[in-house]
Amino acid sequence: MGDLNVVGAAQLVTVRDRGSPRRGAEQNEMDPIADGSVAIRDGRIVAVGHTDDVMSQWGDPSVPVLEAAGKTVLPGLVECHSHALFGGERHDEYAERLGGASLADVAARGGGIWASVVASRESGDDDLSARLDVAYRRVLAGGVTTLEVKSGYGLTVAEELRQLRLLEESRSRTLLQLVVTFLGAHVVPRDIGNSENPSDAYTSLVADEMLPAVAEQGIAQFHDVTVEDGHFTPAQARRMIDAGRAFGLAPRVHADAWKSSRGWETASSSAAVSAEHLTYTPEDEIRDVGRSDTTAVVLPIAELIYMTDRRANARAFIDCEVPLAVSTDYCSSIHATSLLATMAMAAPWFRLTPAEVVVGATLNAAYSVGLGSLCGSLDVGKRGDLIVLNCPHANEIFLAPGAPLLDNVVIEGAVAYGRGDRALTGKESGNE
């Protein structure tokens, strides 16, 4: 944790926290301050406002200064859906799909998620950890300061516990704030046995054996369940959700990624913290559910790479006053580590405004991982997490997809990533 003054931003985007995630029209508000500054002490924000006002009280020659003249400052981005721990490679699958192969063709030769499960099981701890460390560095360089990471490429009790242990051990090797999610119900494993109903058999394994072991291990902060035709039905998902909640694990849901499976209704009626993907959630289901406290997490890069024939109805979720978040879905088949670049794509992909996307990648994403009180906005008392962009207005993110706009990432008052002219003056600060 460090001390830092970030001063003179052309636009300081605060996304003020009003005590809950943003919904409806409020998601279209970024709360900017012209010529804005942020003072951070011991890793926490102590002042936010116009530069003259902040520096009159917190200007101290012994504290390092990050000059942001002509630049935009945003809250640190929150990546709320990632599968960063995996073995093996799947780039050949994407090449096949681009060449005309179907998902069924890829699966028939042993590809898909199952290929990553096999490779992850066969990978040693050191290999998985080294790959994870590379992913963390790339995620950080995409503007992220808080990262949700899932297990889910193990699908046995021992392998899921191993993946959770490796994720926990990785905390000491990154400045990113990590949120760990158990995803035992990712897909139904092909080696579940000769049961007449493999999906029922694996549901029982997750509910009766995996979840007690995960709870005893004490690492996972959330429990994620897939609701998808061909994997787990709403009834099976509810059984696992209830079992996880009995152990104190709040539920998240993978929903409707491949077809309409009543995933959104299942997540909302089960009071899940989030439902993620939602590509094929019908508009009438969204409107029938209406206002919900479950955050809808949309994944534009996933839809692009999976070449789906439709897109999540982000506008309907916002219209129904559902909090909307935006994420990358970094995983074994999608190596999109830059949330900043994903934001630039999300706006035209879903026809969202810049403000709606910014809120979706900051405050709403923070609430979707249970950390709304700690990050996701530039408010006094929160972590000193922010990013500095070399552009005068946040709207420019969406005019320059892929452009190297990111100058700095600050985590708890320390410069964790910097490129170009960082204009850091005064006492050295943290890991530059």
Coordinates of N, CA and C in Angstrom, one line a residue, residues 312-413:
A312 N -26.1 -11.1 -26.7 CA -26.9 -10.9 -25.5 C -27.7 -9.6 -25.6
N313 N -28.9 -9.6 -25.1 CA -29.7 -8.4 -25.2 C -29.4 -7.5 -24.0
A314 N -28.3 -6.9 -24.1 CA -27.8 -6.0 -23.0 C -28.8 -4.8 -22.8
R315 N -29.4 -4.3 -23.9 CA -30.3 -3.2 -23.8 C -31.6 -3.6 -23.0
A316 N -32.1 -4.8 -23.2 CA -33.3 -5.2 -22.5 C -33.0 -5.3 -21.0
F317 N -31.8 -5.8 -20.6 CA -31.4 -5.9 -19.2 C -31.4 -4.5 -18.6
I318 N -30.8 -3.5 -19.2 CA -30.7 -2.2 -18.7 C -32.2 -1.6 -18.6
D319 N -33.0 -1.8 -19.6 CA -34.3 -1.3 -19.6 C -35.1 -1.8 -18.5
C320 N -34.9 -3.1 -18.1 CA -35.6 -3.7 -17.0 C -34.9 -3.5 -15.6
E321 N -34.0 -2.5 -15.6 CA -33.3 -2.1 -14.4 C -32.6 -3.3 -13.7
V322 N -31.9 -4.0 -14.6 CA -31.0 -5.1 -14.1 C -29.6 -4.5 -14.2
P323 N -28.8 -4.6 -13.1 CA -27.4 -4.1 -13.2 C -26.6 -4.9 -14.3
L324 N -25.9 -4.2 -15.2 CA -25.2 -4.9 -16.3 C -23.7 -4.7 -16.1
A325 N -22.9 -5.8 -16.2 CA -21.5 -5.7 -16.2 C -20.9 -6.3 -17.5
V326 N -19.7 -5.9 -17.8 CA -19.0 -6.3 -19.0 C -17.7 -7.0 -18.6
S327 N -17.4 -8.1 -19.2 CA -16.2 -8.9 -18.9 C -15.6 -9.5 -20.2
T328 N -14.4 -10.1 -20.0 CA -13.7 -10.7 -21.2 C -14.0 -12.1 -21.5
D329 N -14.2 -12.9 -20.4 CA -14.3 -14.4 -20.5 C -13.0 -15.0 -20.9
Y330 N -11.9 -14.4 -20.3 CA -10.6 -15.0 -20.6 C -10.6 -16.5 -20.1
C331 N -10.2 -17.4 -21.0 CA -10.3 -18.8 -20.7 C -9.4 -19.5 -21.7
S332 N -9.5 -20.9 -21.7 CA -8.6 -21.7 -22.5 C -8.9 -21.5 -24.0
S333 N -10.1 -21.0 -24.4 CA -10.4 -20.8 -25.8 C -10.5 -19.4 -26.2
I334 N -10.4 -18.5 -25.2 CA -10.5 -17.0 -25.5 C -9.4 -16.3 -24.7
H335 N -8.3 -15.9 -25.4 CA -7.2 -15.3 -24.7 C -7.3 -13.8 -24.7
A336 N -8.4 -13.3 -24.4 CA -8.7 -11.8 -24.3 C -8.4 -11.4 -22.9
T337 N -7.2 -10.8 -22.7 CA -6.8 -10.4 -21.4 C -7.1 -8.9 -21.1
S338 N -7.3 -8.1 -22.2 CA -7.5 -6.7 -22.0 C -9.0 -6.3 -21.8
L339 N -9.3 -6.0 -20.6 CA -10.7 -5.5 -20.4 C -10.9 -4.1 -21.0
L340 N -9.9 -3.3 -21.1 CA -10.0 -2.0 -21.8 C -10.4 -2.2 -23.3
A341 N -9.7 -3.1 -23.9 CA -10.1 -3.4 -25.3 C -11.4 -4.0 -25.5
T342 N -11.8 -4.9 -24.5 CA -13.1 -5.5 -24.5 C -14.2 -4.4 -24.3
M343 N -14.0 -3.4 -23.5 CA -14.9 -2.3 -23.4 C -15.1 -1.6 -24.7
A344 N -14.0 -1.4 -25.4 CA -14.2 -0.7 -26.7 C -15.0 -1.5 -27.7
M345 N -15.0 -2.8 -27.6 CA -15.8 -3.6 -28.5 C -17.2 -3.7 -28.0
A346 N -17.4 -3.7 -26.6 CA -18.8 -3.9 -26.1 C -19.7 -2.8 -26.5
A347 N -19.3 -1.6 -26.6 CA -20.2 -0.5 -26.9 C -20.9 -0.7 -28.3
P348 N -20.2 -0.9 -29.4 CA -20.9 -1.1 -30.6 C -21.5 -2.5 -30.7
W349 N -20.9 -3.5 -30.1 CA -21.4 -4.8 -30.2 C -22.8 -4.9 -29.6
F350 N -23.0 -4.3 -28.4 CA -24.3 -4.3 -27.8 C -25.1 -3.0 -27.9
R351 N -24.6 -2.1 -28.7 CA -25.2 -0.7 -28.8 C -25.4 -0.1 -27.4
L352 N -24.3 -0.1 -26.6 CA -24.3 0.6 -25.3 C -23.6 1.9 -25.4
T353 N -23.9 2.8 -24.5 CA -23.2 4.1 -24.5 C -21.9 3.9 -23.8
P354 N -20.9 4.8 -24.0 CA -19.6 4.7 -23.3 C -19.8 4.7 -21.8
A355 N -20.7 5.5 -21.3 CA -20.9 5.5 -19.8 C -21.4 4.1 -19.3
E356 N -22.4 3.6 -20.1 CA -22.9 2.3 -19.6 C -21.8 1.2 -19.6
V357 N -20.9 1.2 -20.5 CA -19.8 0.3 -20.5 C -18.8 0.5 -19.4
V358 N -18.5 1.8 -19.2 CA -17.6 2.1 -18.1 C -18.1 1.7 -16.8
V359 N -19.4 2.0 -16.5 CA -20.0 1.6 -15.3 C -20.0 0.0 -15.2
G360 N -20.2 -0.6 -16.3 CA -20.3 -2.1 -16.3 C -19.0 -2.7 -16.1
A361 N -17.9 -2.0 -16.3 CA -16.5 -2.6 -16.1 C -15.9 -2.1 -14.8
T362 N -16.6 -1.3 -14.1 CA -16.1 -0.8 -12.8 C -17.0 -1.0 -11.7
L363 N -17.9 -0.1 -11.4 CA -18.8 -0.3 -10.2 C -19.7 -1.5 -10.2
N364 N -20.4 -1.8 -11.3 CA -21.3 -2.9 -11.4 C -20.5 -4.2 -11.3
A365 N -19.3 -4.3 -12.0 CA -18.5 -5.4 -11.9 C -18.0 -5.7 -10.5
A366 N -17.7 -4.6 -9.8 CA -17.2 -4.7 -8.4 C -18.3 -5.3 -7.5
Y367 N -19.6 -4.8 -7.7 CA -20.7 -5.4 -6.9 C -20.9 -6.9 -7.3
S368 N -20.7 -7.2 -8.5 CA -20.9 -8.6 -9.0 C -20.0 -9.6 -8.4
V369 N -18.8 -9.1 -7.8 CA -17.9 -10.0 -7.1 C -17.9 -9.7 -5.6
G370 N -18.9 -9.0 -5.2 CA -19.0 -8.8 -3.7 C -18.1 -7.8 -3.1
L371 N -17.5 -6.9 -4.0 CA -16.5 -5.9 -3.5 C -16.9 -4.5 -3.8
G372 N -18.2 -4.2 -3.9 CA -18.7 -2.9 -4.2 C -18.2 -1.9 -3.1
S373 N -18.0 -2.3 -1.9 CA -17.6 -1.4 -0.9 C -16.1 -1.1 -0.9
L374 N -15.4 -1.8 -1.7 CA -13.9 -1.7 -1.7 C -13.3 -1.1 -3.0
C375 N -14.0 -1.3 -4.1 CA -13.4 -0.9 -5.4 C -14.5 -0.6 -6.4
G376 N -14.1 -0.2 -7.6 CA -15.1 0.0 -8.6 C -15.5 1.5 -8.8
S377 N -15.1 2.3 -7.9 CA -15.4 3.8 -8.0 C -14.3 4.5 -7.3
L378 N -14.2 5.8 -7.6 CA -13.2 6.7 -6.9 C -14.0 7.5 -5.8
D379 N -14.1 6.8 -4.7 CA -14.8 7.3 -3.5 C -13.9 7.3 -2.3
V380 N -14.0 8.3 -1.5 CA -13.2 8.3 -0.2 C -13.5 7.0 0.6
G381 N -12.4 6.4 1.0 CA -12.5 5.2 1.8 C -12.2 3.9 1.0
K382 N -12.4 4.0 -0.3 CA -12.1 2.8 -1.1 C -10.6 2.6 -1.4
R383 N -10.3 1.4 -1.9 CA -8.9 1.2 -2.3 C -8.5 2.2 -3.4
G384 N -7.2 2.5 -3.3 CA -6.6 3.5 -4.2 C -6.3 2.8 -5.5
D385 N -7.3 2.3 -6.2 CA -7.1 1.6 -7.5 C -7.6 2.5 -8.6
L386 N -6.8 2.8 -9.6 CA -7.3 3.6 -10.7 C -6.3 3.4 -11.9
I387 N -6.8 3.8 -13.1 CA -6.0 3.8 -14.3 C -6.0 5.2 -14.9
V388 N -4.8 5.4 -15.6 CA -4.6 6.7 -16.3 C -4.5 6.4 -17.8
L389 N -5.4 7.1 -18.6 CA -5.4 6.9 -20.0 C -4.9 8.1 -20.7
N390 N -4.2 7.9 -21.8 CA -3.6 9.1 -22.5 C -4.6 9.6 -23.6
C391 N -5.7 10.1 -23.0 CA -6.7 10.7 -23.9 C -7.5 11.7 -23.0
P392 N -8.1 12.7 -23.5 CA -8.8 13.8 -22.7 C -10.2 13.4 -22.2
H393 N -10.8 12.3 -22.7 CA -12.1 12.0 -22.3 C -12.3 10.5 -22.5
A394 N -13.1 9.9 -21.6 CA -13.4 8.5 -21.6 C -14.0 8.0 -22.9
N395 N -14.7 8.9 -23.5 CA -15.4 8.5 -24.8 C -14.3 8.0 -25.8
E396 N -13.1 8.5 -25.7 CA -12.1 8.2 -26.7 C -11.7 6.7 -26.7
I397 N -12.0 6.0 -25.5 CA -11.7 4.6 -25.4 C -12.4 3.9 -26.6
F398 N -13.6 4.4 -26.9 CA -14.5 3.7 -27.8 C -14.3 4.1 -29.3
L399 N -13.5 5.2 -29.5 CA -13.1 5.6 -30.8 C -11.8 5.0 -31.2
A400 N -11.0 4.4 -30.3 CA -9.7 4.0 -30.6 C -9.5 2.5 -30.1
P401 N -10.3 1.6 -30.5 CA -10.1 0.2 -30.1 C -8.7 -0.3 -30.5
G402 N -8.0 -0.9 -29.5 CA -6.7 -1.4 -29.8 C -5.6 -0.4 -29.7
A403 N -5.9 0.8 -29.6 CA -4.9 1.9 -29.4 C -4.2 1.8 -28.0
P404 N -3.0 2.0 -27.9 CA -2.3 1.9 -26.6 C -2.6 3.2 -25.7
L405 N -3.8 3.3 -25.2 CA -4.2 4.5 -24.4 C -3.7 4.4 -23.0
L406 N -3.5 3.1 -22.5 CA -3.2 3.0 -21.1 C -1.8 3.4 -20.7
D407 N -1.7 4.4 -19.8 CA -0.4 4.9 -19.4 C 0.0 4.2 -18.0
N408 N -1.0 4.1 -17.1 CA -0.7 3.7 -15.8 C -1.8 2.9 -15.2
V409 N -1.4 1.9 -14.4 CA -2.3 1.2 -13.5 C -1.8 1.4 -12.0
V410 N -2.7 1.9 -11.2 CA -2.4 2.1 -9.8 C -3.2 1.2 -9.0
I411 N -2.5 0.4 -8.1 CA -3.2 -0.5 -7.2 C -2.8 -0.1 -5.7
E412 N -3.8 0.2 -4.9 CA -3.6 0.6 -3.5 C -2.5 1.7 -3.4
G413 N -2.5 2.6 -4.3 CA -1.6 3.8 -4.2 C -0.2 3.5 -4.8

